[in-house]
Tab-separated table of C-alpha atoms and ligand atoms in Angstrom:
chain	number	residue	atom	x	y	z
A	186	MET	CA	-31.074	0.306	10.413
A	187	ASN	CA	-30.863	-1.285	7.031
A	188	ALA	CA	-31.912	1.494	4.660
A	189	LEU	CA	-33.208	-0.632	1.767
A	190	LEU	CA	-35.540	-2.771	3.909
A	191	GLU	CA	-39.119	-1.883	4.738
A	192	PRO	CA	-39.728	-1.105	8.448
A	193	ASP	CA	-41.823	-4.324	8.791
A	194	GLU	CA	-38.901	-6.446	7.624
A	195	GLN	CA	-36.691	-4.847	10.268
A	196	LEU	CA	-39.199	-5.912	12.934
A	197	GLU	CA	-39.480	-9.534	11.865
A	198	THR	CA	-38.276	-12.083	14.404
A	199	ILE	CA	-37.495	-15.783	14.573
A	200	ARG	CA	-38.984	-17.703	17.510
A	201	VAL	CA	-37.376	-20.999	18.480
A	202	ARG	CA	-38.054	-23.443	21.309
A	203	GLY	CA	-35.641	-26.219	22.208
A	204	ASN	CA	-37.704	-29.356	21.699
A	205	GLY	CA	-35.264	-32.214	21.419
A	206	PRO	CA	-33.623	-34.198	18.642
A	207	LEU	CA	-33.603	-33.242	14.958
A	208	GLU	CA	-34.157	-35.948	12.359
A	209	GLY	CA	-34.119	-35.898	8.554
A	210	THR	CA	-32.449	-34.408	5.501
A	211	VAL	CA	-31.161	-30.853	4.974
A	212	HIS	CA	-29.971	-29.598	1.585
A	213	VAL	CA	-27.047	-27.153	1.654
A	214	PRO	CA	-27.205	-24.494	-1.071
A	215	GLY	CA	-24.280	-22.760	-2.793
A	216	ALA	CA	-21.887	-20.514	-0.893
A	217	LYS	CA	-22.595	-16.815	-0.467
A	218	ASN	CA	-18.874	-16.145	-0.305
A	219	SER	CA	-18.418	-17.753	-3.684
A	220	VAL	CA	-21.459	-16.717	-5.678
A	221	LEU	CA	-21.030	-12.991	-4.946
A	222	LYS	CA	-17.490	-13.157	-6.345
A	223	LEU	CA	-18.570	-15.164	-9.385
A	224	MET	CA	-21.223	-12.528	-10.042
A	225	ALA	CA	-18.690	-9.661	-9.810
A	226	THR	CA	-16.354	-11.499	-12.191
A	227	THR	CA	-18.956	-11.436	-14.993
A	228	ILE	CA	-17.839	-7.803	-15.483
A	229	LEU	CA	-14.758	-9.155	-17.279
A	230	CYS	CA	-16.446	-10.194	-20.536
A	231	ASP	CA	-19.610	-9.620	-22.564
A	232	GLY	CA	-22.379	-12.186	-22.932
A	233	ALA	CA	-24.730	-14.363	-20.846
A	234	PHE	CA	-23.375	-16.269	-17.843
A	235	GLU	CA	-25.419	-19.020	-16.170
A	236	LEU	CA	-24.853	-19.805	-12.502
A	237	SER	CA	-26.506	-22.721	-10.699
A	238	ASN	CA	-26.705	-23.804	-7.042
A	239	VAL	CA	-27.209	-20.134	-6.169
A	240	PRO	CA	-28.531	-19.472	-2.649
A	241	ASP	CA	-31.719	-17.429	-2.345
A	242	ILE	CA	-30.257	-14.755	-0.055
A	243	ALA	CA	-30.467	-10.979	0.259
A	244	ASP	CA	-26.796	-10.410	-0.611
A	245	VAL	CA	-27.293	-11.948	-4.066
A	246	ALA	CA	-30.113	-9.469	-4.713
A	247	ILE	CA	-27.937	-6.561	-3.521
A	248	MET	CA	-25.004	-7.667	-5.706
A	249	GLY	CA	-27.506	-7.977	-8.588
A	250	ASP	CA	-28.569	-4.340	-8.063
A	251	LEU	CA	-24.928	-3.227	-7.952
A	252	LEU	CA	-24.150	-5.086	-11.170
A	253	ALA	CA	-27.248	-3.625	-12.846
A	254	ALA	CA	-25.923	-0.127	-12.058
A	255	ILE	CA	-22.608	-1.141	-13.643
A	256	GLY	CA	-24.110	-2.746	-16.774
A	257	VAL	CA	-24.700	-6.465	-16.011
A	258	GLU	CA	-28.371	-7.496	-15.928
A	259	MET	CA	-29.402	-10.319	-13.591
A	260	THR	CA	-32.451	-12.590	-13.904
A	261	ARG	CA	-33.517	-15.674	-11.963
A	262	PRO	CA	-34.987	-18.175	-14.436
A	263	GLY	CA	-35.684	-20.767	-11.726
A	264	PRO	CA	-34.845	-21.795	-8.169
A	265	GLY	CA	-31.087	-21.784	-7.602
A	266	GLU	CA	-30.381	-20.321	-11.057
A	267	LEU	CA	-29.044	-16.964	-12.143
A	268	VAL	CA	-28.451	-15.547	-15.588
A	269	LEU	CA	-26.140	-12.546	-15.759
A	270	VAL	CA	-25.982	-10.701	-19.058
A	271	ASN	CA	-23.001	-8.432	-19.497
A	272	THR	CA	-24.261	-5.909	-22.038
A	273	GLY	CA	-20.787	-4.612	-22.845
A	274	LYS	CA	-21.843	-1.114	-21.773
A	275	ILE	CA	-19.960	-1.020	-18.500
A	276	THR	CA	-20.023	2.025	-16.189
A	277	PRO	CA	-17.037	1.724	-13.852
A	278	VAL	CA	-18.778	3.358	-10.899
A	279	ALA	CA	-20.023	1.558	-7.777
A	280	PRO	CA	-22.398	3.882	-5.902
A	281	TYR	CA	-22.513	4.323	-2.131
A	282	GLU	CA	-26.140	3.169	-1.603
A	283	LEU	CA	-25.298	-0.335	-2.860
A	284	VAL	CA	-21.643	-0.718	-1.904
A	285	GLU	CA	-22.191	0.153	1.744
A	286	ARG	CA	-24.506	-2.832	2.144
A	287	ILE	CA	-22.111	-5.708	1.407
A	288	ARG	CA	-18.424	-6.310	1.908
A	289	ALA	CA	-18.259	-8.358	-1.298
A	290	SER	CA	-18.944	-5.198	-3.341
A	291	ILE	CA	-15.162	-4.628	-3.102
A	292	ASN	CA	-14.919	-7.526	-5.565
A	293	VAL	CA	-15.975	-5.280	-8.452
A	294	LEU	CA	-12.742	-3.264	-8.023
A	295	GLY	CA	-10.354	-5.667	-9.790
A	296	PRO	CA	-12.675	-6.555	-12.709
A	297	LEU	CA	-13.715	-2.926	-13.361
A	298	LEU	CA	-10.173	-1.579	-13.215
A	299	THR	CA	-8.697	-4.247	-15.477
A	300	ARG	CA	-11.538	-4.054	-17.972
A	301	CYS	CA	-12.175	-0.285	-18.090
A	302	GLY	CA	-8.831	1.198	-17.004
A	303	GLU	CA	-10.625	3.221	-14.361
A	304	VAL	CA	-13.002	2.779	-11.456
A	305	ARG	CA	-14.812	4.900	-8.897
A	306	LEU	CA	-15.894	2.871	-5.875
A	307	SER	CA	-17.503	3.892	-2.629
A	308	MET	CA	-15.664	2.375	0.353
A	309	PRO	CA	-17.246	-1.025	1.170
A	310	GLY	CA	-19.465	-1.940	4.124
A	311	GLY	CA	-20.738	-5.318	5.258
A	312	ASP	CA	-20.822	-7.035	8.635
A	313	ASP	CA	-20.199	-4.918	11.666
A	314	PHE	CA	-17.197	-6.661	13.171
A	315	GLY	CA	-14.464	-4.108	13.431
A	316	ALA	CA	-12.259	-2.310	10.941
A	317	ARG	CA	-11.815	-4.153	7.653
A	318	PRO	CA	-9.135	-2.305	5.713
A	319	ILE	CA	-8.409	-2.837	2.001
A	320	ASP	CA	-4.749	-1.799	2.019
A	321	MET	CA	-3.621	-5.135	0.548
A	322	HIS	CA	-6.043	-4.798	-2.387
A	323	ILE	CA	-4.699	-1.309	-3.095
A	324	ALA	CA	-0.986	-2.145	-2.665
A	325	GLY	CA	-1.323	-5.157	-4.971
A	326	LEU	CA	-3.096	-3.200	-7.698
A	327	GLU	CA	-0.532	-0.394	-7.356
A	328	ALA	CA	2.223	-2.967	-7.915
A	329	MET	CA	0.368	-3.806	-11.135
A	330	GLY	CA	0.464	-0.180	-12.267
A	331	ALA	CA	-2.744	1.339	-10.869
A	332	GLU	CA	-2.855	4.810	-9.373
A	333	PHE	CA	-5.274	5.427	-6.510
A	334	LYS	CA	-6.855	8.540	-5.126
A	335	PHE	CA	-9.357	8.810	-2.268
A	336	SER	CA	-11.835	11.673	-2.137
A	337	HIS	CA	-15.315	12.310	-0.710
A	338	GLY	CA	-15.783	8.681	0.431
A	339	TYR	CA	-14.852	7.304	-2.979
A	340	LEU	CA	-11.790	5.393	-4.045
A	341	GLU	CA	-10.708	6.262	-7.591
A	342	ALA	CA	-8.229	4.145	-9.518
A	343	ARG	CA	-6.710	4.410	-12.978
A	344	ALA	CA	-4.420	2.288	-15.137
A	345	ASP	CA	-4.206	2.272	-18.941
A	346	ARG	CA	-3.467	-1.435	-18.799
A	347	LEU	CA	-2.407	-3.256	-15.657
A	348	HIS	CA	0.841	-5.196	-15.897
A	349	GLY	CA	1.924	-8.423	-14.227
A	350	ALA	CA	3.736	-8.235	-10.872
A	351	ASP	CA	5.165	-10.451	-8.123
A	352	ILE	CA	3.058	-9.903	-5.039
A	353	THR	CA	3.617	-11.443	-1.606
A	354	PHE	CA	0.897	-10.996	0.977
A	355	ASP	CA	1.676	-10.528	4.680
A	356	PHE	CA	-1.554	-12.388	5.341
A	357	PRO	CA	-3.671	-14.581	3.002
A	358	SER	CA	-6.590	-12.152	2.556
A	359	VAL	CA	-9.582	-13.697	0.800
A	360	GLY	CA	-10.821	-10.473	-0.787
A	361	ALA	CA	-7.378	-9.230	-1.843
A	362	THR	CA	-6.536	-12.588	-3.437
A	363	GLU	CA	-9.787	-12.469	-5.414
A	364	ASN	CA	-9.396	-8.866	-6.546
A	365	LEU	CA	-5.794	-9.270	-7.682
A	366	MET	CA	-6.519	-12.569	-9.378
A	367	THR	CA	-9.433	-11.188	-11.410
A	368	ALA	CA	-7.442	-8.056	-12.276
A	369	ALA	CA	-4.431	-10.139	-13.356
A	370	VAL	CA	-6.555	-12.125	-15.839
A	371	LEU	CA	-6.517	-9.188	-18.294
A	372	ALA	CA	-3.150	-7.686	-17.255
A	373	ASP	CA	-0.156	-7.545	-19.561
A	374	GLY	CA	2.191	-10.360	-18.476
A	375	VAL	CA	2.394	-12.754	-15.542
A	376	THR	CA	1.263	-12.031	-11.977
A	377	THR	CA	2.377	-14.211	-9.086
A	378	ILE	CA	0.490	-14.017	-5.792
A	379	ASP	CA	2.391	-15.602	-2.911
A	380	ASN	CA	0.751	-16.446	0.411
A	381	ALA	CA	-2.572	-16.303	-1.453
A	382	ALA	CA	-5.778	-17.365	0.299
A	383	ARG	CA	-6.902	-20.873	-0.709
A	384	GLU	CA	-10.431	-21.195	0.649
A	385	PRO	CA	-12.708	-23.505	-1.391
A	386	GLU	CA	-14.505	-20.370	-2.615
A	387	ILE	CA	-11.210	-19.072	-4.064
A	388	THR	CA	-10.726	-22.367	-5.881
A	389	ASP	CA	-14.299	-22.078	-7.178
A	390	LEU	CA	-13.499	-18.617	-8.558
A	391	CYS	CA	-10.253	-19.907	-10.133
A	392	GLU	CA	-12.157	-22.709	-11.864
A	393	PHE	CA	-14.785	-20.233	-13.089
A	394	LEU	CA	-12.054	-17.978	-14.516
A	395	VAL	CA	-10.217	-20.875	-16.173
A	396	SER	CA	-13.418	-22.038	-17.853
A	397	MET	CA	-13.823	-18.444	-19.132
A	398	GLY	CA	-10.397	-18.699	-20.758
A	399	ALA	CA	-8.078	-17.362	-18.032
A	400	LYS	CA	-4.659	-18.943	-17.488
A	401	ILE	CA	-4.089	-19.755	-13.813
A	402	ASP	CA	-1.605	-22.172	-12.270
A	403	GLY	CA	-1.298	-23.257	-8.642
A	404	ILE	CA	-5.054	-23.440	-8.013
A	405	GLY	CA	-5.685	-24.561	-4.420
A	406	THR	CA	-2.130	-23.708	-3.344
A	407	PRO	CA	-0.697	-20.589	-1.637
A	408	THR	CA	1.039	-19.527	-4.888
A	409	LEU	CA	-1.176	-18.475	-7.768
A	410	VAL	CA	0.387	-17.681	-11.134
A	411	ILE	CA	-1.861	-15.816	-13.540
A	412	GLU	CA	-0.852	-15.163	-17.131
A	413	GLY	CA	-2.811	-12.264	-18.578
A	414	VAL	CA	-4.879	-12.852	-21.728
A	415	GLU	CA	-6.553	-10.519	-24.251
A	416	GLN	CA	-10.138	-9.608	-23.372
A	417	SER	CA	-11.378	-11.036	-26.692
A	418	THR	CA	-10.276	-14.543	-25.630
A	419	LEU	CA	-12.626	-14.615	-22.614
A	420	ARG	CA	-16.096	-16.135	-22.999
A	421	PRO	CA	-19.205	-16.345	-20.796
A	422	VAL	CA	-19.774	-19.758	-19.158
A	423	ARG	CA	-22.162	-21.930	-17.117
A	424	HIS	CA	-20.942	-22.732	-13.630
A	425	GLN	CA	-22.209	-24.532	-10.526
A	426	THR	CA	-21.491	-22.684	-7.258
A	427	VAL	CA	-19.527	-24.584	-4.618
A	428	PRO	CA	-21.678	-25.645	-1.596
A	429	ASP	CA	-21.716	-23.394	1.470
A	430	ARG	CA	-19.479	-24.907	4.156
A	431	ILE	CA	-20.654	-22.362	6.751
A	432	GLN	CA	-24.315	-23.251	6.230
A	433	ALA	CA	-23.343	-26.927	6.401
A	434	ALA	CA	-21.562	-26.268	9.713
A	435	THR	CA	-24.688	-24.539	11.016
A	436	TYR	CA	-26.710	-27.753	10.642
A	437	LEU	CA	-23.891	-29.763	12.242
A	438	ALA	CA	-23.951	-27.371	15.205
A	439	ALA	CA	-27.748	-27.597	15.391
A	440	CYS	CA	-27.543	-31.393	15.558
A	441	SER	CA	-24.806	-31.189	18.183
A	442	VAL	CA	-26.851	-29.099	20.632
A	443	ALA	CA	-30.291	-30.592	19.910
A	444	GLY	CA	-29.204	-34.194	19.351
A	445	GLY	CA	-30.598	-36.479	16.634
A	446	ARG	CA	-29.430	-37.465	13.176
A	447	LEU	CA	-29.202	-35.317	10.021
A	448	ASP	CA	-28.270	-36.169	6.465
A	449	ILE	CA	-26.679	-32.923	5.267
A	450	VAL	CA	-26.874	-33.246	1.496
A	451	GLY	CA	-24.472	-31.110	-0.537
A	452	ALA	CA	-21.985	-30.622	2.320
A	453	ARG	CA	-18.392	-31.164	1.147
A	454	ALA	CA	-16.447	-32.994	3.879
A	455	ASP	CA	-13.209	-32.337	1.964
A	456	HIS	CA	-13.788	-28.575	2.392
A	457	MET	CA	-14.302	-28.897	6.144
A	458	THR	CA	-11.605	-31.365	7.174
A	459	MET	CA	-10.238	-29.545	10.202
A	460	LEU	CA	-13.664	-28.508	11.465
A	461	LEU	CA	-14.979	-32.060	11.192
A	462	ASP	CA	-11.945	-33.286	13.110
A	463	ARG	CA	-12.724	-30.801	15.902
A	464	PHE	CA	-16.423	-31.649	15.873
A	465	ALA	CA	-15.539	-35.348	16.172
A	466	ASN	CA	-13.450	-34.451	19.234
A	467	MET	CA	-16.548	-32.737	20.619
A	468	GLY	CA	-18.456	-36.005	20.330
A	469	LEU	CA	-20.287	-35.701	17.002
A	470	ASP	CA	-20.606	-38.916	15.027
A	471	LEU	CA	-19.741	-37.852	11.443
A	472	THR	CA	-19.915	-39.959	8.299
A	473	PRO	CA	-18.962	-38.450	4.934
A	474	THR	CA	-21.099	-39.958	2.148
A	475	ASP	CA	-21.205	-39.667	-1.651
A	476	THR	CA	-23.777	-36.888	-1.360
A	477	GLY	CA	-22.815	-35.074	1.839
A	478	ILE	CA	-22.277	-35.717	5.539
A	479	VAL	CA	-24.423	-37.726	7.952
A	480	VAL	CA	-24.184	-36.422	11.515
A	481	ALA	CA	-25.552	-37.987	14.686
A	482	SER	CA	-25.394	-36.908	18.296
A	483	ASP	CA	-26.933	-38.477	21.410
A	484	GLU	CA	-24.837	-36.840	24.099
A	485	ARG	CA	-23.886	-33.411	25.406
A	486	PRO	CA	-20.944	-31.955	23.408
A	487	ARG	CA	-17.486	-32.155	25.012
A	488	SER	CA	-15.393	-28.998	25.415
A	489	ILE	CA	-12.302	-28.368	23.300
A	490	ASP	CA	-9.972	-25.435	22.547
A	491	VAL	CA	-10.140	-23.848	19.088
A	492	ALA	CA	-8.215	-21.088	17.269
A	493	THR	CA	-9.431	-19.483	14.024
A	494	LEU	CA	-7.019	-19.317	11.109
A	495	PRO	CA	-7.133	-18.854	7.327
A	496	TYR	CA	-8.014	-21.973	5.334
A	497	PRO	CA	-7.285	-24.844	5.818
A	498	GLY	CA	-7.569	-23.692	9.468
A	499	ILE	CA	-10.854	-23.220	11.307
A	500	ALA	CA	-12.698	-20.333	9.614
A	501	THR	CA	-13.616	-17.306	11.702
A	502	ASP	CA	-17.143	-17.630	10.289
A	503	TYR	CA	-17.581	-20.932	12.182
A	504	LYS	CA	-16.668	-19.351	15.489
A	505	PRO	CA	-20.091	-18.138	16.743
A	506	LEU	CA	-21.411	-21.658	16.107
A	507	ILE	CA	-18.504	-23.267	17.962
A	508	ILE	CA	-18.901	-20.930	20.948
A	509	THR	CA	-22.602	-21.767	21.055
A	510	MET	CA	-21.808	-25.494	21.100
A	511	LEU	CA	-19.214	-24.923	23.845
A	512	ALA	CA	-21.807	-22.945	25.830
A	513	VAL	CA	-23.685	-26.213	26.466
A	514	ALA	CA	-20.661	-28.545	26.412
A	515	ASP	CA	-19.251	-30.592	29.240
A	516	GLY	CA	-16.123	-28.769	30.457
A	517	VAL	CA	-14.240	-25.564	29.687
A	518	GLY	CA	-13.136	-24.457	26.206
A	519	ILE	CA	-10.964	-21.584	25.024
A	520	VAL	CA	-11.563	-19.997	21.631
A	521	THR	CA	-8.939	-17.700	20.102
A	522	GLU	CA	-9.837	-15.332	17.271
A	523	ASN	CA	-6.920	-14.582	14.967
A	524	LEU	CA	-8.687	-12.721	12.154
A	525	TYR	CA	-11.126	-10.147	13.531
A	526	PRO	CA	-10.366	-8.921	17.080
A	527	GLY	CA	-13.821	-7.379	17.509
A	528	ARG	CA	-15.771	-10.433	16.499
A	529	PHE	CA	-17.237	-11.362	19.913
A	530	ARG	CA	-20.277	-9.058	19.988
A	531	TYR	CA	-22.761	-11.922	20.068
A	532	VAL	CA	-21.259	-13.183	23.334
A	533	GLU	CA	-23.390	-10.672	25.248
A	534	GLU	CA	-26.460	-12.183	23.604
A	535	LEU	CA	-25.373	-15.709	24.559
A	536	GLN	CA	-24.877	-14.487	28.130
A	537	ARG	CA	-28.499	-13.323	28.111
A	538	LEU	CA	-29.400	-16.956	27.451
A	539	GLY	CA	-27.392	-18.056	30.494
A	540	ALA	CA	-24.094	-18.956	28.784
A	541	ASP	CA	-20.959	-18.621	30.922
A	542	VAL	CA	-18.559	-16.909	28.498
A	543	ARG	CA	-15.796	-14.454	29.322
A	544	THR	CA	-13.781	-12.612	26.699
A	545	SER	CA	-10.403	-10.971	27.032
A	546	GLY	CA	-8.686	-9.512	23.972
A	547	HIS	CA	-9.005	-12.098	21.247
A	548	HIS	CA	-9.766	-15.027	23.578
A	549	ALA	CA	-13.052	-16.367	24.918
A	550	VAL	CA	-13.310	-18.816	27.807
A	551	ILE	CA	-16.509	-20.830	27.783
A	552	ARG	CA	-17.647	-22.886	30.780
A	553	GLY	CA	-20.369	-25.155	29.509
A	554	VAL	CA	-23.750	-25.267	31.254
A	555	PRO	CA	-26.181	-28.181	30.745
A	556	ARG	CA	-28.897	-26.022	29.166
A	557	LEU	CA	-29.460	-22.415	28.100
A	558	SER	CA	-32.568	-20.479	29.059
A	559	GLY	CA	-34.680	-18.863	26.294
A	560	ALA	CA	-34.834	-15.045	26.102
A	561	PRO	CA	-35.052	-12.248	23.492
A	562	VAL	CA	-31.710	-11.775	21.702
A	563	LYS	CA	-30.352	-9.832	18.719
A	564	ALA	CA	-28.562	-10.975	15.580
A	565	HIS	CA	-25.586	-8.634	15.072
A	566	ASP	CA	-24.291	-10.199	11.854
A	567	ILE	CA	-24.978	-13.153	9.590
A	568	ARG	CA	-23.092	-15.898	11.424
A	569	ALA	CA	-23.841	-14.540	14.888
A	570	GLY	CA	-27.517	-14.528	13.926
A	571	ALA	CA	-27.396	-18.182	12.894
A	572	ALA	CA	-25.608	-18.975	16.151
A	573	MET	CA	-28.528	-17.401	18.055
A	574	VAL	CA	-30.897	-19.765	16.262
A	575	VAL	CA	-28.686	-22.721	17.230
A	576	ALA	CA	-28.557	-21.397	20.801
A	577	GLY	CA	-32.359	-21.296	20.806
A	578	LEU	CA	-32.392	-25.009	19.977
A	579	ALA	CA	-30.189	-25.567	23.052
A	580	ALA	CA	-32.407	-23.469	25.333
A	581	GLU	CA	-35.301	-24.297	27.557
A	582	GLY	CA	-38.361	-22.163	26.706
A	583	GLU	CA	-38.658	-19.610	23.941
A	584	THR	CA	-35.854	-17.593	22.316
A	585	THR	CA	-36.864	-14.663	20.123
A	586	ILE	CA	-34.251	-13.374	17.697
A	587	SER	CA	-34.502	-9.865	16.245
A	588	GLY	CA	-32.318	-8.257	13.577
A	589	ILE	CA	-32.952	-11.258	11.350
A	590	HIS	CA	-32.335	-9.308	8.129
A	591	HIS	CA	-28.695	-10.127	8.925
A	592	ILE	CA	-29.488	-13.852	8.780
A	593	ASP	CA	-31.331	-13.364	5.477
A	594	ARG	CA	-28.152	-11.907	3.980
A	595	GLY	CA	-26.447	-15.288	4.096
A	596	TYR	CA	-28.943	-18.054	4.891
A	597	ASP	CA	-31.338	-19.567	2.439
A	598	ASP	CA	-34.523	-20.423	4.401
A	599	LEU	CA	-32.806	-21.404	7.653
A	600	VAL	CA	-36.191	-21.537	9.407
A	601	GLY	CA	-37.846	-23.774	6.791
A	602	ARG	CA	-34.877	-26.109	6.666
A	603	LEU	CA	-34.856	-26.532	10.465
A	604	GLN	CA	-38.652	-26.925	10.599
A	605	ALA	CA	-38.373	-29.753	8.056
A	606	VAL	CA	-36.140	-31.728	10.440
A	607	GLY	CA	-38.427	-31.251	13.426
A	608	ALA	CA	-37.272	-28.020	15.070
A	609	ASP	CA	-39.907	-25.913	16.815
A	610	ILE	CA	-39.125	-22.679	14.999
A	611	GLU	CA	-41.064	-20.007	13.143
A	612	ARG	CA	-40.711	-16.601	11.626
A	613	ASP	CA	-43.077	-13.841	12.793
B	1832	UD1	C1	-14.035	-12.960	3.636
B	1832	UD1	C2	-15.446	-13.425	3.928
B	1832	UD1	C3	-15.736	-13.417	5.424
B	1832	UD1	C4	-14.675	-14.193	6.172
B	1832	UD1	C5	-13.288	-13.707	5.777
B	1832	UD1	C6	-12.159	-14.519	6.407
B	1832	UD1	C7	-16.659	-12.693	1.985
B	1832	UD1	C8	-17.677	-11.765	1.422
B	1832	UD1	N1	-16.384	-12.534	3.257
B	1832	UD1	O1	-13.946	-11.597	4.041
B	1832	UD1	O2	-17.028	-13.998	5.644
B	1832	UD1	O3	-14.869	-14.011	7.565
B	1832	UD1	O4	-13.107	-13.782	4.352
B	1832	UD1	O5	-12.302	-15.874	6.083
B	1832	UD1	O6	-16.139	-13.580	1.328
B	1832	UD1	N2	-7.277	-7.290	5.931
B	1832	UD1	C9	-6.439	-6.191	5.963
B	1832	UD1	N3	-6.181	-5.538	4.779
B	1832	UD1	C10	-6.709	-5.953	3.597
B	1832	UD1	C11	-7.562	-7.070	3.589
B	1832	UD1	C12	-7.833	-7.721	4.772
B	1832	UD1	O7	-5.948	-5.801	7.014
B	1832	UD1	O8	-6.432	-5.316	2.575
B	1832	UD1	C13	-7.593	-7.977	7.214
B	1832	UD1	C14	-9.064	-7.835	7.557
B	1832	UD1	O9	-9.316	-6.620	8.236
B	1832	UD1	C15	-9.267	-9.027	8.444
B	1832	UD1	C16	-8.410	-10.093	7.777
B	1832	UD1	O10	-7.438	-9.361	7.043
B	1832	UD1	O11	-8.798	-8.803	9.757
B	1832	UD1	C17	-9.180	-11.041	6.901
B	1832	UD1	O12	-9.694	-10.372	5.796
B	1832	UD1	P1	-10.030	-11.083	4.405
B	1832	UD1	O13	-9.420	-12.448	4.375
B	1832	UD1	O14	-9.670	-10.119	3.349
B	1832	UD1	O15	-11.577	-11.260	4.522
B	1832	UD1	P2	-12.719	-10.699	3.575
B	1832	UD1	O16	-12.386	-10.994	2.149
B	1832	UD1	O17	-13.060	-9.314	3.948
């Protein structure tokens, strides 16, 4: 159970009935996986930050509560806007009740440590898809001079002032790249991060930091070079959050299984190159435009094989959507998960809808069936929950999805947006 939600919210469901083609325009809001990191980074300097294109999602509210406990006050002056005021009175403690609710709470570690010289952080939570260690975050910060201690569920770190270091990752971790980068901004000297993650959300964070006065080279490449600056040289800024490529992919998947034509405004084709290539192979007609992507589909998807990889590969967060498309595709597809071995929990739910999916280790074999059959299913995490909604669009009869507080963590009015393009969907 999600402790901070009222019991009624836990019981809410989404009902969806497959009713044929979707038609119209969908606006894609800013990315959860960027805005939460931008918010955490406001710890670095005093003053009022303004963020736009902010999704209206539960995780933003939770991060806002965490930042309020630390000393950054959040207000929402209008739709899609956030103002974050860093009061300068920063408490470098991230309490359990808030940290355990979102994985991105780990992103306060680097900023708090580099700004305050100490931090006490409860171990992070987030989606339930297997162990998510933070050893790379810790090893990198240790290389920069931090000392860590773990006691009573809390991670404690100290460093008078972090110093620059040459760090090479075994694996391009998104969170570790972000934490080390934000820490390095105020470190003494130059930090080089090799094999850094280069997701569009990382680039967004780099651009945010540079506009604040940070010195970062190699943005968008696997080698980031950060030259530390004095705290007094940083300034608060206005920034527009990068669009959410996972939400954009959700509407592409919806159009693929339901058919029709959608103008997905805000989607950045250049952030989704490999996925769009795969979706074209599956039969989607895709046209990048000045404002987004137009997608059309008038046939059953075709099966393909897909493996998840760090960016620019196919993101693991797309995978539940891809498996759902393959569940109703013509042929057999194999999906290989290379990031999170345990991330197949939703397959049991798809099987309840009549999908023919078998998993073994980190592979899934999907034999497409012409149509799924509506049934009650559960959302186990954000992306799996959205995939259940897409599956409902591909099913005959009614699909009822419970556990939708997971969907609310990352999707900004998924139901309303799908209703507006003709889907038979409602929230009860
Ligand atoms: C972020 C995204 C998540 C996405 C993931 C991969 C946020 C809030 N979440 O998660 O939606 O699925 O990127 O694109 O932005 N690992 C270690 N040690 C570490 C760090 C990571 O072993 O110190 C492992 C993880 O357990 C996992 C893999 O590396 O198997 C990927 O993790 P990482 O890239 O760090 O993902 P997150 O930042 O947690």
